[in-house]
């Protein structure tokens, strides 16, 4: 339908359909055709070889016609088109300010988390296992936290050594005896999963303090919907866009039932924090104020925020500030980020904190090794998602095994994080192994050991065309009265060839993660 | 509905101010480029320093002002809080804080605008390019206002945004007017023809030339231009127009949002509006005291900001700094 418009008495005919195609849409993805995975690729995938690793695209395609179809569409897409779209997507991330800021003395530089636009797709079946497994794990962590801050049965029953709990730097005495609504300590949880060669999903790490990355899950999807709608056509993908609402609902659940409209706020360290974009995202998606410590104060054990109309009460705080900094009165007295008196208000039940202080005990490396036993202890079930095989060196037979297989094991000190103090057997020199052996013998309780894991790979756009790169997966679970798992999660990809390190600080990027509603196409 | 955080109110107030400040600085640079020449045709860029009360700060660091050094100071210098780069940076930093509140469209435009300003270099300051640069800045600012007007939810935040803009623009209009007065005072051999062309340029830089002509078809002189810029409520960059807007938004805050603390600001505004009665201003012009009046208006607007700060932004009641460098 042509539209007419009048301008200064002259009648113009506007273009037939107001919009023009964007320059980068030179080639359309073929939306019909190939249904089963083909033995030989003729297009962009030609020469793609995942080697001995589980390929998230090709191997999963064997179990899902929808994934096979997506692979076929990608194969038919010229590399130049993929590159053009990838370039547009990066520009868009930059313009939207989906960035983290790196500060040097003089400058503030905005960086984007590199985005690879070839999606990582999970079958309905895989997801069902992950979802149940994550819920089970979160349930266990919450029961464990309630236990250690109350009766400490797991210690008395000899399930877990007392020093790992009570001597843990993240154990908070202030939490002892406090009763939390629904026994929920970990409201927001991220479980890091990796997939081994045989396709089994395993837990590598729990993140029960302040897991980040969920904003990328949602923003990556928005980006894909704009850049790659033709790839998604007729593929039944579960939506991720309602994360904010679901989170808000659950945070309201833990507020006192007497409050009709609980006031939830998101407490951020401020614009200089590298995760500030995510804080903005969460506040916006939940429709709640993004506050800093200086916006809040405690009076008569109640928390208030400073508004133009005076102080207004706050009921639930989703805090993205570490335990040590939330209240200078209770913890680090130097903290400028927190709120004085917050823990007093919390202890009285006048405000809820998500996550609760003291959850750091549960996602500790030393505790991690015990989680499968805790699942059995609290729930009388087997862990649905197994741990990566982990040897607890404080246990004699395990230590013996580690010492025998030292050259093939990854040995990690339990107290450290961020990859410090790790010895990677296959890559270590003789001297390094000897050194590690001596340390193990001197203080075995300080170490756990895991075999090298062959992380699965996902086809990824690189300078040399489409190549396999290692990926992990962090699904996010939110818990109030019950637990809900966002379908998908953050797939991080190690962009460097052969690298197993997916961290953004070390050359990692991310991918959109699709969960199929059904496996048939 | 959740009440607006005091800090957000302050941030959006300053976001509006900084964009206005950038736009007006671009207008002042533009008019100077065209008209601030002495009888030998040399530019006198020192005037811009006086308008902004920056001369001492400038000379301590850069010595005698030259076209090159003044332009660099006002366009590119990130250490100068009054430069275009700094203004847009500050607007964007405030916007970053406000991202949960403002629309994505607003944020994206300011973000792209800022990133473009960052790419400006010394070449862009060349005489033949400066006017284009100023036009680009004005376009960026106008795009910001347009997107904001078209997308921002109309609640208290909008009122504070508009208050910030109106206060800043009123202040800047008096500075633009001062540019002419200061230039005239510094110059010798001023003639009537030069005068007319200067007033014309000034009106053009305030986008008011055509309107002025329609209002005063026959004559262009100091009295008429001054009255037009200060007292004509129909001219959107006049002080009178901005004071009316400020009053409207203050009334909104008091009545619609029940913020009684707005009363104090309304009282203060009443006083200033009395002093800007056209009859009174005419007498000031005749007495040759327009510069003093401009100073008075600027002072009064600074006081108004302080009143708003104490009433709504959580500023301490002891009257300290005139205004913080940035709310970001």
PDB file of N, CA and C in Angstrom, chain B residues 223-264:
ATOM      1  N   UNK B 223      19.227  47.688  22.384  1.00  0.00           N
ATOM      2  CA  UNK B 223      18.072  47.630  23.269  1.00  0.00           C
ATOM      3  C   UNK B 223      17.100  46.528  22.846  1.00  0.00           C
ATOM      4  N   UNK B 224      16.821  46.511  21.552  1.00  0.00           N
ATOM      5  CA  UNK B 224      15.830  45.539  21.071  1.00  0.00           C
ATOM      6  C   UNK B 224      16.345  44.101  21.207  1.00  0.00           C
ATOM      7  N   UNK B 225      17.613  43.926  20.858  1.00  0.00           N
ATOM      8  CA  UNK B 225      18.160  42.566  20.945  1.00  0.00           C
ATOM      9  C   UNK B 225      18.205  42.099  22.406  1.00  0.00           C
ATOM     10  N   UNK B 226      18.621  42.997  23.262  1.00  0.00           N
ATOM     11  CA  UNK B 226      18.702  42.624  24.678  1.00  0.00           C
ATOM     12  C   UNK B 226      17.332  42.270  25.236  1.00  0.00           C
ATOM     13  N   UNK B 227      16.339  43.091  24.915  1.00  0.00           N
ATOM     14  CA  UNK B 227      14.986  42.794  25.380  1.00  0.00           C
ATOM     15  C   UNK B 227      14.482  41.471  24.816  1.00  0.00           C
ATOM     16  N   UNK B 228      14.818  41.261  23.550  1.00  0.00           N
ATOM     17  CA  UNK B 228      14.397  40.025  22.886  1.00  0.00           C
ATOM     18  C   UNK B 228      15.003  38.809  23.583  1.00  0.00           C
ATOM     19  N   UNK B 229      16.295  38.894  23.866  1.00  0.00           N
ATOM     20  CA  UNK B 229      16.994  37.750  24.463  1.00  0.00           C
ATOM     21  C   UNK B 229      16.611  37.541  25.936  1.00  0.00           C
ATOM     22  N   UNK B 230      16.319  38.607  26.634  1.00  0.00           N
ATOM     23  CA  UNK B 230      16.030  38.457  28.063  1.00  0.00           C
ATOM     24  C   UNK B 230      14.540  38.324  28.356  1.00  0.00           C
ATOM     25  N   UNK B 231      13.725  39.105  27.659  1.00  0.00           N
ATOM     26  CA  UNK B 231      12.337  39.272  28.124  1.00  0.00           C
ATOM     27  C   UNK B 231      11.237  38.746  27.201  1.00  0.00           C
ATOM     28  N   UNK B 232      11.570  38.330  25.978  1.00  0.00           N
ATOM     29  CA  UNK B 232      10.487  37.916  25.081  1.00  0.00           C
ATOM     30  C   UNK B 232      10.089  36.466  25.377  1.00  0.00           C
ATOM     31  N   UNK B 233       8.920  36.269  25.970  1.00  0.00           N
ATOM     32  CA  UNK B 233       8.549  34.912  26.405  1.00  0.00           C
ATOM     33  C   UNK B 233       8.302  33.963  25.238  1.00  0.00           C
ATOM     34  N   UNK B 234       8.155  34.532  24.029  1.00  0.00           N
ATOM     35  CA  UNK B 234       7.879  33.660  22.887  1.00  0.00           C
ATOM     36  C   UNK B 234       9.142  33.143  22.218  1.00  0.00           C
ATOM     37  N   UNK B 235      10.271  33.728  22.554  1.00  0.00           N
ATOM     38  CA  UNK B 235      11.525  33.262  21.962  1.00  0.00           C
ATOM     39  C   UNK B 235      12.088  32.125  22.839  1.00  0.00           C
ATOM     40  N   UNK B 236      12.199  30.917  22.271  1.00  0.00           N
ATOM     41  CA  UNK B 236      12.485  29.748  23.117  1.00  0.00           C
ATOM     42  C   UNK B 236      13.867  29.741  23.774  1.00  0.00           C
ATOM     43  N   UNK B 237      14.760  30.639  23.366  1.00  0.00           N
ATOM     44  CA  UNK B 237      16.043  30.673  24.061  1.00  0.00           C
ATOM     45  C   UNK B 237      16.150  31.893  24.986  1.00  0.00           C
ATOM     46  N   UNK B 238      15.059  32.631  25.142  1.00  0.00           N
ATOM     47  CA  UNK B 238      15.128  33.812  26.007  1.00  0.00           C
ATOM     48  C   UNK B 238      15.076  33.396  27.477  1.00  0.00           C
ATOM     49  N   UNK B 239      15.620  34.252  28.309  1.00  0.00           N
ATOM     50  CA  UNK B 239      15.596  33.978  29.747  1.00  0.00           C
ATOM     51  C   UNK B 239      14.150  33.889  30.244  1.00  0.00           C
ATOM     52  N   UNK B 240      13.305  34.806  29.756  1.00  0.00           N
ATOM     53  CA  UNK B 240      11.903  34.814  30.203  1.00  0.00           C
ATOM     54  C   UNK B 240      11.221  33.486  29.884  1.00  0.00           C
ATOM     55  N   UNK B 241      11.488  32.971  28.694  1.00  0.00           N
ATOM     56  CA  UNK B 241      10.876  31.702  28.307  1.00  0.00           C
ATOM     57  C   UNK B 241      11.302  30.582  29.265  1.00  0.00           C
ATOM     58  N   UNK B 242      12.583  30.547  29.568  1.00  0.00           N
ATOM     59  CA  UNK B 242      13.084  29.492  30.456  1.00  0.00           C
ATOM     60  C   UNK B 242      12.527  29.636  31.873  1.00  0.00           C
ATOM     61  N   UNK B 243      12.408  30.885  32.337  1.00  0.00           N
ATOM     62  CA  UNK B 243      11.870  31.070  33.682  1.00  0.00           C
ATOM     63  C   UNK B 243      10.421  30.590  33.755  1.00  0.00           C
ATOM     64  N   UNK B 244       9.679  30.801  32.678  1.00  0.00           N
ATOM     65  CA  UNK B 244       8.296  30.316  32.652  1.00  0.00           C
ATOM     66  C   UNK B 244       8.277  28.787  32.710  1.00  0.00           C
ATOM     67  N   UNK B 245       9.224  28.174  31.960  1.00  0.00           N
ATOM     68  CA  UNK B 245       9.287  26.706  31.965  1.00  0.00           C
ATOM     69  C   UNK B 245       9.651  26.188  33.353  1.00  0.00           C
ATOM     70  N   UNK B 246      10.608  26.872  33.968  1.00  0.00           N
ATOM     71  CA  UNK B 246      11.030  26.452  35.313  1.00  0.00           C
ATOM     72  C   UNK B 246       9.838  26.513  36.271  1.00  0.00           C
ATOM     73  N   UNK B 247       9.092  27.613  36.165  1.00  0.00           N
ATOM     74  CA  UNK B 247       7.945  27.763  37.052  1.00  0.00           C
ATOM     75  C   UNK B 247       6.933  26.638  36.855  1.00  0.00           C
ATOM     76  N   UNK B 248       6.677  26.314  35.592  1.00  0.00           N
ATOM     77  CA  UNK B 248       5.713  25.269  35.289  1.00  0.00           C
ATOM     78  C   UNK B 248       6.142  23.938  35.911  1.00  0.00           C
ATOM     79  N   UNK B 249       7.414  23.608  35.755  1.00  0.00           N
ATOM     80  CA  UNK B 249       7.875  22.315  36.279  1.00  0.00           C
ATOM     81  C   UNK B 249       7.905  22.291  37.800  1.00  0.00           C
ATOM     82  N   UNK B 250       8.220  23.425  38.396  1.00  0.00           N
ATOM     83  CA  UNK B 250       8.197  23.477  39.859  1.00  0.00           C
ATOM     84  C   UNK B 250       6.769  23.291  40.380  1.00  0.00           C
ATOM     85  N   UNK B 251       5.818  23.910  39.689  1.00  0.00           N
ATOM     86  CA  UNK B 251       4.418  23.742  40.096  1.00  0.00           C
ATOM     87  C   UNK B 251       3.976  22.291  39.961  1.00  0.00           C
ATOM     88  N   UNK B 252       4.438  21.663  38.873  1.00  0.00           N
ATOM     89  CA  UNK B 252       4.138  20.246  38.682  1.00  0.00           C
ATOM     90  C   UNK B 252       4.650  19.419  39.850  1.00  0.00           C
ATOM     91  N   UNK B 253       5.911  19.690  40.210  1.00  0.00           N
ATOM     92  CA  UNK B 253       6.496  18.914  41.301  1.00  0.00           C
ATOM     93  C   UNK B 253       5.681  19.095  42.575  1.00  0.00           C
ATOM     94  N   UNK B 254       5.225  20.299  42.795  1.00  0.00           N
ATOM     95  CA  UNK B 254       4.508  20.561  44.040  1.00  0.00           C
ATOM     96  C   UNK B 254       3.110  19.968  44.012  1.00  0.00           C
ATOM     97  N   UNK B 255       2.398  20.206  42.914  1.00  0.00           N
ATOM     98  CA  UNK B 255       1.001  19.778  42.896  1.00  0.00           C
ATOM     99  C   UNK B 255       0.845  18.315  42.512  1.00  0.00           C
ATOM    100  N   UNK B 256       1.371  17.951  41.345  1.00  0.00           N
ATOM    101  CA  UNK B 256       1.107  16.598  40.854  1.00  0.00           C
ATOM    102  C   UNK B 256       1.831  15.547  41.690  1.00  0.00           C
ATOM    103  N   UNK B 257       3.041  15.877  42.125  1.00  0.00           N
ATOM    104  CA  UNK B 257       3.826  14.867  42.843  1.00  0.00           C
ATOM    105  C   UNK B 257       3.918  15.146  44.339  1.00  0.00           C
ATOM    106  N   UNK B 258       3.172  16.145  44.800  1.00  0.00           N
ATOM    107  CA  UNK B 258       3.084  16.397  46.227  1.00  0.00           C
ATOM    108  C   UNK B 258       4.400  16.762  46.892  1.00  0.00           C
ATOM    109  N   UNK B 259       5.303  17.374  46.139  1.00  0.00           N
ATOM    110  CA  UNK B 259       6.605  17.724  46.716  1.00  0.00           C
ATOM    111  C   UNK B 259       6.577  19.180  47.179  1.00  0.00           C
ATOM    112  N   UNK B 260       6.225  19.363  48.430  1.00  0.00           N
ATOM    113  CA  UNK B 260       6.041  20.730  48.916  1.00  0.00           C
ATOM    114  C   UNK B 260       7.352  21.513  48.983  1.00  0.00           C
ATOM    115  N   UNK B 261       8.442  20.762  48.989  1.00  0.00           N
ATOM    116  CA  UNK B 261       9.741  21.436  49.052  1.00  0.00           C
ATOM    117  C   UNK B 261       9.981  22.332  47.830  1.00  0.00           C
ATOM    118  N   UNK B 262       9.149  22.178  46.803  1.00  0.00           N
ATOM    119  CA  UNK B 262       9.308  23.018  45.615  1.00  0.00           C
ATOM    120  C   UNK B 262       8.932  24.478  45.901  1.00  0.00           C
ATOM    121  N   UNK B 263       8.176  24.707  46.973  1.00  0.00           N
ATOM    122  CA  UNK B 263       7.679  26.065  47.262  1.00  0.00           C
ATOM    123  C   UNK B 263       8.800  27.085  47.396  1.00  0.00           C
ATOM    124  N   UNK B 264       9.847  26.666  48.066  1.00  0.00           N
ATOM    125  CA  UNK B 264      10.961  27.580  48.301  1.00  0.00           C
ATOM    126  C   UNK B 264      11.565  28.037  46.971  1.00  0.00           C
TER     127      UNK B 264
END
